[in-house]
PDB file of C-alpha atoms in Angstrom:
ATOM      1  CA  UNK A 185     107.167 122.807 129.596  1.00  0.00           C
ATOM      2  CA  UNK A 186     105.375 119.510 128.923  1.00  0.00           C
ATOM      3  CA  UNK A 187     107.674 116.827 127.525  1.00  0.00           C
ATOM      4  CA  UNK A 188     105.966 114.876 124.759  1.00  0.00           C
ATOM      5  CA  UNK A 189     106.943 111.433 123.477  1.00  0.00           C
ATOM      6  CA  UNK A 190     106.339 110.550 119.816  1.00  0.00           C
ATOM      7  CA  UNK A 191     103.479 107.964 119.827  1.00  0.00           C
ATOM      8  CA  UNK A 192     105.158 105.890 117.103  1.00  0.00           C
ATOM      9  CA  UNK A 193     108.661 105.862 118.607  1.00  0.00           C
ATOM     10  CA  UNK A 194     107.192 105.040 122.021  1.00  0.00           C
ATOM     11  CA  UNK A 195     105.743 101.788 120.617  1.00  0.00           C
ATOM     12  CA  UNK A 196     108.608 100.704 118.344  1.00  0.00           C
ATOM     13  CA  UNK A 197     109.682  97.174 119.202  1.00  0.00           C
ATOM     14  CA  UNK A 198     106.453  96.284 120.991  1.00  0.00           C
ATOM     15  CA  UNK A 199     103.644  97.229 118.644  1.00  0.00           C
ATOM     16  CA  UNK A 200     105.268  98.719 115.541  1.00  0.00           C
ATOM     17  CA  UNK A 201     108.388  97.965 113.529  1.00  0.00           C
ATOM     18  CA  UNK A 202     111.049 100.299 112.160  1.00  0.00           C
ATOM     19  CA  UNK A 203     110.584 102.312 108.952  1.00  0.00           C
ATOM     20  CA  UNK A 204     114.162 101.639 107.882  1.00  0.00           C
ATOM     21  CA  UNK A 205     115.062  97.940 107.994  1.00  0.00           C
ATOM     22  CA  UNK A 206     118.771  97.383 107.446  1.00  0.00           C
ATOM     23  CA  UNK A 207     122.078  96.959 109.255  1.00  0.00           C
ATOM     24  CA  UNK A 208     125.198  98.983 108.467  1.00  0.00           C
ATOM     25  CA  UNK A 209     128.598  98.307 109.960  1.00  0.00           C
ATOM     26  CA  UNK A 210     130.592 101.180 108.474  1.00  0.00           C
ATOM     27  CA  UNK A 211     128.481 103.323 106.144  1.00  0.00           C
ATOM     28  CA  UNK A 212     125.649 104.043 108.586  1.00  0.00           C
ATOM     29  CA  UNK A 213     125.512 107.853 108.163  1.00  0.00           C
ATOM     30  CA  UNK A 214     125.702 107.586 104.372  1.00  0.00           C
ATOM     31  CA  UNK A 215     122.779 105.129 104.211  1.00  0.00           C
ATOM     32  CA  UNK A 216     120.745 107.112 106.732  1.00  0.00           C
ATOM     33  CA  UNK A 217     121.057 110.262 104.607  1.00  0.00           C
ATOM     34  CA  UNK A 218     120.124 108.214 101.521  1.00  0.00           C
ATOM     35  CA  UNK A 219     116.915 107.116 103.287  1.00  0.00           C
ATOM     36  CA  UNK A 220     116.083 110.690 104.307  1.00  0.00           C
ATOM     37  CA  UNK A 221     116.693 111.998 100.759  1.00  0.00           C
ATOM     38  CA  UNK A 222     114.570 109.210  99.193  1.00  0.00           C
ATOM     39  CA  UNK A 223     111.663 109.856 101.592  1.00  0.00           C
ATOM     40  CA  UNK A 224     111.860 113.626 101.050  1.00  0.00           C
ATOM     41  CA  UNK A 225     111.910 113.247  97.263  1.00  0.00           C
ATOM     42  CA  UNK A 226     108.975 110.782  97.150  1.00  0.00           C
ATOM     43  CA  UNK A 227     106.902 112.929  99.507  1.00  0.00           C
ATOM     44  CA  UNK A 228     107.542 116.115  97.524  1.00  0.00           C
ATOM     45  CA  UNK A 229     107.036 114.587  94.068  1.00  0.00           C
ATOM     46  CA  UNK A 230     103.951 112.503  94.939  1.00  0.00           C
ATOM     47  CA  UNK A 231     102.282 114.591  97.669  1.00  0.00           C
ATOM     48  CA  UNK A 232      99.002 114.544  95.703  1.00  0.00           C
ATOM     49  CA  UNK A 233      98.984 110.710  95.746  1.00  0.00           C
ATOM     50  CA  UNK A 234      98.262 110.595  99.492  1.00  0.00           C
ATOM     51  CA  UNK A 235     101.476 108.984 100.765  1.00  0.00           C
ATOM     52  CA  UNK A 236     101.318 107.949 104.405  1.00  0.00           C
ATOM     53  CA  UNK A 237     104.776 106.429 104.915  1.00  0.00           C
ATOM     54  CA  UNK A 238     107.792 105.041 103.068  1.00  0.00           C
ATOM     55  CA  UNK A 239     109.374 101.884 104.526  1.00  0.00           C
ATOM     56  CA  UNK A 240     112.882 101.144 103.250  1.00  0.00           C
ATOM     57  CA  UNK A 241     114.598  97.733 103.364  1.00  0.00           C
ATOM     58  CA  UNK A 242     118.146  96.938 102.300  1.00  0.00           C
ATOM     59  CA  UNK A 243     119.661  93.511 101.629  1.00  0.00           C
ATOM     60  CA  UNK A 244     123.082  93.291  99.974  1.00  0.00           C
ATOM     61  CA  UNK A 245     123.002  95.487  96.846  1.00  0.00           C
ATOM     62  CA  UNK A 246     119.214  95.713  96.842  1.00  0.00           C
ATOM     63  CA  UNK A 247     117.069  98.565  98.142  1.00  0.00           C
ATOM     64  CA  UNK A 248     113.351  97.866  98.491  1.00  0.00           C
ATOM     65  CA  UNK A 249     111.125 100.945  98.810  1.00  0.00           C
ATOM     66  CA  UNK A 250     107.623 100.210 100.140  1.00  0.00           C
ATOM     67  CA  UNK A 251     105.303 103.149  99.487  1.00  0.00           C
ATOM     68  CA  UNK A 252     102.033 103.195 101.469  1.00  0.00           C
ATOM     69  CA  UNK A 253      99.522 105.260  99.489  1.00  0.00           C
ATOM     70  CA  UNK A 254      95.791 105.948  99.382  1.00  0.00           C
ATOM     71  CA  UNK A 255      95.829 106.403  95.571  1.00  0.00           C
ATOM     72  CA  UNK A 256      97.942 103.617  94.053  1.00  0.00           C
ATOM     73  CA  UNK A 257      96.598 104.319  90.546  1.00  0.00           C
ATOM     74  CA  UNK A 258      98.407 107.684  90.411  1.00  0.00           C
ATOM     75  CA  UNK A 259     101.690 106.052  91.447  1.00  0.00           C
ATOM     76  CA  UNK A 260     101.475 103.115  89.040  1.00  0.00           C
ATOM     77  CA  UNK A 261     100.267 105.019  85.961  1.00  0.00           C
ATOM     78  CA  UNK A 262      99.440 103.358  82.627  1.00  0.00           C
ATOM     79  CA  UNK A 263     101.004  99.869  82.574  1.00  0.00           C
ATOM     80  CA  UNK A 264     103.398 100.831  85.380  1.00  0.00           C
ATOM     81  CA  UNK A 265     104.969 103.725  83.456  1.00  0.00           C
ATOM     82  CA  UNK A 266     105.071 106.052  86.465  1.00  0.00           C
ATOM     83  CA  UNK A 267     106.794 103.421  88.636  1.00  0.00           C
ATOM     84  CA  UNK A 268     109.574 103.057  86.026  1.00  0.00           C
ATOM     85  CA  UNK A 269     110.074 106.847  85.933  1.00  0.00           C
ATOM     86  CA  UNK A 270     110.214 106.955  89.755  1.00  0.00           C
ATOM     87  CA  UNK A 271     112.741 104.085  89.848  1.00  0.00           C
ATOM     88  CA  UNK A 272     115.039 105.942  87.410  1.00  0.00           C
ATOM     89  CA  UNK A 273     114.789 109.148  89.486  1.00  0.00           C
ATOM     90  CA  UNK A 274     115.570 107.297  92.734  1.00  0.00           C
ATOM     91  CA  UNK A 275     118.745 105.895  91.116  1.00  0.00           C
ATOM     92  CA  UNK A 276     120.233 109.413  91.539  1.00  0.00           C
ATOM     93  CA  UNK A 277     120.214 108.924  95.323  1.00  0.00           C
ATOM     94  CA  UNK A 278     121.840 105.499  95.566  1.00  0.00           C
ATOM     95  CA  UNK A 279     124.069 103.093  93.635  1.00  0.00           C
ATOM     96  CA  UNK A 280     121.956 100.070  94.661  1.00  0.00           C
ATOM     97  CA  UNK A 281     119.313  98.255  92.608  1.00  0.00           C
ATOM     98  CA  UNK A 282     115.942  99.761  93.482  1.00  0.00           C
ATOM     99  CA  UNK A 283     112.705  97.802  93.790  1.00  0.00           C
ATOM    100  CA  UNK A 284     109.434  99.628  94.433  1.00  0.00           C
ATOM    101  CA  UNK A 285     106.430  98.051  96.150  1.00  0.00           C
ATOM    102  CA  UNK A 286     103.169  99.959  96.317  1.00  0.00           C
ATOM    103  CA  UNK A 287     100.921  99.191  99.275  1.00  0.00           C
ATOM    104  CA  UNK A 288      97.356 100.456  99.164  1.00  0.00           C
ATOM    105  CA  UNK A 289      95.757 102.127 102.183  1.00  0.00           C
ATOM    106  CA  UNK A 290      92.138 101.003 102.050  1.00  0.00           C
ATOM    107  CA  UNK A 291      90.735 103.451 104.629  1.00  0.00           C
ATOM    108  CA  UNK A 292      92.454 106.816 104.262  1.00  0.00           C
ATOM    109  CA  UNK A 293      90.149 108.237 106.974  1.00  0.00           C
ATOM    110  CA  UNK A 294      91.881 105.989 109.552  1.00  0.00           C
ATOM    111  CA  UNK A 295      95.397 107.107 108.608  1.00  0.00           C
ATOM    112  CA  UNK A 296      96.482 109.995 110.839  1.00  0.00           C
ATOM    113  CA  UNK A 297      99.082 111.342 108.384  1.00  0.00           C
ATOM    114  CA  UNK A 298      96.535 111.525 105.553  1.00  0.00           C
ATOM    115  CA  UNK A 299      93.904 113.103 107.826  1.00  0.00           C
ATOM    116  CA  UNK A 300      96.412 115.804 108.892  1.00  0.00           C
ATOM    117  CA  UNK A 301      97.413 116.460 105.255  1.00  0.00           C
ATOM    118  CA  UNK A 302      93.753 116.675 104.220  1.00  0.00           C
ATOM    119  CA  UNK A 303      93.108 119.342 106.889  1.00  0.00           C
ATOM    120  CA  UNK A 304      96.261 121.208 105.766  1.00  0.00           C
ATOM    121  CA  UNK A 305      94.977 121.317 102.156  1.00  0.00           C
ATOM    122  CA  UNK A 306      91.626 122.634 103.352  1.00  0.00           C
ATOM    123  CA  UNK A 307      93.284 125.395 105.415  1.00  0.00           C
ATOM    124  CA  UNK A 308      95.317 126.405 102.349  1.00  0.00           C
ATOM    125  CA  UNK A 309      92.019 126.704 100.457  1.00  0.00           C
ATOM    126  CA  UNK A 310      90.785 129.070 103.215  1.00  0.00           C
ATOM    127  CA  UNK A 311      88.272 126.688 104.802  1.00  0.00           C
ATOM    128  CA  UNK A 312      87.511 127.611 108.444  1.00  0.00           C
ATOM    129  CA  UNK A 313      89.874 125.576 110.649  1.00  0.00           C
ATOM    130  CA  UNK A 314      87.161 124.505 113.130  1.00  0.00           C
ATOM    131  CA  UNK A 315      84.942 123.213 110.330  1.00  0.00           C
ATOM    132  CA  UNK A 316      87.846 121.288 108.750  1.00  0.00           C
ATOM    133  CA  UNK A 317      88.800 119.708 112.091  1.00  0.00           C
ATOM    134  CA  UNK A 318      85.262 118.690 113.043  1.00  0.00           C
ATOM    135  CA  UNK A 319      84.493 117.313 109.580  1.00  0.00           C
ATOM    136  CA  UNK A 320      87.645 115.128 109.707  1.00  0.00           C
ATOM    137  CA  UNK A 321      86.757 113.889 113.201  1.00  0.00           C
ATOM    138  CA  UNK A 322      83.224 112.891 112.182  1.00  0.00           C
ATOM    139  CA  UNK A 323      84.386 110.938 109.105  1.00  0.00           C
ATOM    140  CA  UNK A 324      87.173 109.147 111.061  1.00  0.00           C
ATOM    141  CA  UNK A 325      84.801 108.084 113.859  1.00  0.00           C
ATOM    142  CA  UNK A 326      82.303 106.911 111.229  1.00  0.00           C
ATOM    143  CA  UNK A 327      84.975 104.563 109.806  1.00  0.00           C
ATOM    144  CA  UNK A 328      85.342 102.754 113.134  1.00  0.00           C
ATOM    145  CA  UNK A 329      88.038 104.582 115.105  1.00  0.00           C
ATOM    146  CA  UNK A 330      87.711 104.467 118.889  1.00  0.00           C
ATOM    147  CA  UNK A 331      89.037 107.984 119.332  1.00  0.00           C
ATOM    148  CA  UNK A 332      90.658 110.921 117.549  1.00  0.00           C
ATOM    149  CA  UNK A 333      92.400 114.106 118.593  1.00  0.00           C
ATOM    150  CA  UNK A 334      93.284 116.920 116.178  1.00  0.00           C
ATOM    151  CA  UNK A 335      95.363 119.962 117.056  1.00  0.00           C
ATOM    152  CA  UNK A 336      96.027 123.107 115.009  1.00  0.00           C
ATOM    153  CA  UNK A 337      98.577 125.743 115.986  1.00  0.00           C
ATOM    154  CA  UNK A 338      99.614 128.993 114.361  1.00  0.00           C
ATOM    155  CA  UNK A 339      97.852 132.165 113.239  1.00  0.00           C
ATOM    156  CA  UNK A 340      94.437 130.518 113.142  1.00  0.00           C
ATOM    157  CA  UNK A 341      91.897 132.459 111.093  1.00  0.00           C
ATOM    158  CA  UNK A 342      94.561 135.109 110.421  1.00  0.00           C
ATOM    159  CA  UNK A 343      94.716 136.184 114.082  1.00  0.00           C
ATOM    160  CA  UNK A 344      97.392 138.681 115.156  1.00  0.00           C
ATOM    161  CA  UNK A 345      98.850 136.260 117.695  1.00  0.00           C
ATOM    162  CA  UNK A 346      99.437 132.544 117.136  1.00  0.00           C
ATOM    163  CA  UNK A 347      97.543 130.092 119.322  1.00  0.00           C
ATOM    164  CA  UNK A 348      96.747 126.404 119.639  1.00  0.00           C
ATOM    165  CA  UNK A 349      93.333 124.756 119.487  1.00  0.00           C
ATOM    166  CA  UNK A 350      92.451 121.072 119.693  1.00  0.00           C
ATOM    167  CA  UNK A 351      89.389 118.844 119.662  1.00  0.00           C
ATOM    168  CA  UNK A 352      88.942 115.262 120.755  1.00  0.00           C
ATOM    169  CA  UNK A 353      86.254 112.666 120.161  1.00  0.00           C
ATOM    170  CA  UNK A 354      86.242 109.272 121.901  1.00  0.00           C
ATOM    171  CA  UNK A 355      89.330 108.300 123.899  1.00  0.00           C
ATOM    172  CA  UNK A 356      93.015 108.580 122.996  1.00  0.00           C
ATOM    173  CA  UNK A 357      95.115 106.761 125.668  1.00  0.00           C
ATOM    174  CA  UNK A 358      98.662 107.892 124.803  1.00  0.00           C
ATOM    175  CA  UNK A 359     100.212 106.271 127.907  1.00  0.00           C
ATOM    176  CA  UNK A 360      98.899 102.785 127.091  1.00  0.00           C
ATOM    177  CA  UNK A 361     101.576 100.809 125.230  1.00  0.00           C
ATOM    178  CA  UNK A 362      99.140  98.232 123.842  1.00  0.00           C
ATOM    179  CA  UNK A 363      96.930 101.011 122.421  1.00  0.00           C
ATOM    180  CA  UNK A 364      97.288 101.145 118.641  1.00  0.00           C
ATOM    181  CA  UNK A 365      97.689 104.846 117.967  1.00  0.00           C
ATOM    182  CA  UNK A 366      98.269 106.398 114.549  1.00  0.00           C
ATOM    183  CA  UNK A 367     100.061 109.762 114.569  1.00  0.00           C
ATOM    184  CA  UNK A 368     100.507 112.260 111.765  1.00  0.00           C
ATOM    185  CA  UNK A 369     101.736 115.821 111.303  1.00  0.00           C
ATOM    186  CA  UNK A 370     101.335 118.266 108.419  1.00  0.00           C
ATOM    187  CA  UNK A 371     101.912 121.944 107.690  1.00  0.00           C
ATOM    188  CA  UNK A 372      99.502 124.293 105.935  1.00  0.00           C
ATOM    189  CA  UNK A 373     101.281 127.152 104.169  1.00  0.00           C
ATOM    190  CA  UNK A 374      98.629 129.891 104.459  1.00  0.00           C
ATOM    191  CA  UNK A 375      98.908 133.574 103.503  1.00  0.00           C
ATOM    192  CA  UNK A 376      99.307 134.436 107.216  1.00  0.00           C
ATOM    193  CA  UNK A 377     102.094 131.932 107.812  1.00  0.00           C
ATOM    194  CA  UNK A 378     102.471 128.226 108.541  1.00  0.00           C
ATOM    195  CA  UNK A 379      99.777 126.422 110.530  1.00  0.00           C
ATOM    196  CA  UNK A 380     100.831 123.094 112.041  1.00  0.00           C
ATOM    197  CA  UNK A 381      98.344 120.214 112.234  1.00  0.00           C
ATOM    198  CA  UNK A 382      98.798 117.169 114.454  1.00  0.00           C
ATOM    199  CA  UNK A 383      96.499 114.160 114.488  1.00  0.00           C
ATOM    200  CA  UNK A 384      96.219 111.147 116.817  1.00  0.00           C
ATOM    201  CA  UNK A 385      93.855 108.266 115.952  1.00  0.00           C
ATOM    202  CA  UNK A 386      93.139 105.476 118.438  1.00  0.00           C
ATOM    203  CA  UNK A 387      92.195 102.262 116.639  1.00  0.00           C
ATOM    204  CA  UNK A 388      91.766  99.987 119.669  1.00  0.00           C
ATOM    205  CA  UNK A 389      93.815  97.960 122.132  1.00  0.00           C
ATOM    206  CA  UNK A 390      95.787  94.920 121.030  1.00  0.00           C
ATOM    207  CA  UNK A 391      95.411  91.612 122.929  1.00  0.00           C
ATOM    208  CA  UNK A 392      98.325  89.594 124.407  1.00  0.00           C
ATOM    209  CA  UNK A 393      98.418  87.147 121.484  1.00  0.00           C
ATOM    210  CA  UNK A 394      98.528  89.888 118.823  1.00  0.00           C
ATOM    211  CA  UNK A 395     101.051  91.871 120.887  1.00  0.00           C
ATOM    212  CA  UNK A 396     103.425  88.870 120.984  1.00  0.00           C
ATOM    213  CA  UNK A 397     103.039  88.356 117.228  1.00  0.00           C
ATOM    214  CA  UNK A 398     103.658  92.060 116.531  1.00  0.00           C
ATOM    215  CA  UNK A 399     106.766  92.018 118.772  1.00  0.00           C
ATOM    216  CA  UNK A 400     108.218  88.997 116.958  1.00  0.00           C
ATOM    217  CA  UNK A 401     107.483  90.238 113.439  1.00  0.00           C
ATOM    218  CA  UNK A 402     107.906  93.974 114.230  1.00  0.00           C
ATOM    219  CA  UNK A 403     104.831  94.779 112.184  1.00  0.00           C
ATOM    220  CA  UNK A 404     101.619  96.563 113.107  1.00  0.00           C
ATOM    221  CA  UNK A 405      98.773  94.100 113.866  1.00  0.00           C
ATOM    222  CA  UNK A 406      96.527  93.298 110.931  1.00  0.00           C
ATOM    223  CA  UNK A 407      92.955  94.481 110.728  1.00  0.00           C
ATOM    224  CA  UNK A 408      91.811  90.922 111.560  1.00  0.00           C
ATOM    225  CA  UNK A 409      93.741  91.048 114.807  1.00  0.00           C
ATOM    226  CA  UNK A 410      91.835  94.045 116.053  1.00  0.00           C
TER     227      UNK A 410
END
């Protein structure tokens, strides 16, 4: 069997930073499970808001939750009412003071997680899987990506036996560490069963200067750096 490495984990420490930024001496497991529960809750409650990732930071008695979303208006609500409701609900998971930051994703078409979730929604609405995949690839390439690969696996089109199909446009160099690759995975709950969608988007290679900066700050390079 082919052994696959997660594109994000492969680049942590060189190109990308961690999604949980804190240090725990004794209560590591407890805080880890808190993070998992918070992410799960936010994703489930605000799935329609197009949430790409949730980055959690802890300092002392503070817990900062950075939510990266394509539709910040839905999250904020009228005069920040929705954010206050979310903060109160997150208090059930931790005893710390919670601060919520909302980060807008300007180009949702270049975010692999959102592309995968968009295809999943289409499959649930009974759109042909090939059409959904090709449409997503065209729009992503139009927004300036250097390459994209999309893979669907399961009972595609209601077939008797599950199979896997994938399409690629441009180049997706998964073995190149300096290649900035976005990766996302989603599940479509269809009447025939679950169909898994994976998406890789190659945004371009990072130069030595940007790579050094990203390594020091543990953040993904900015759009200006590309």
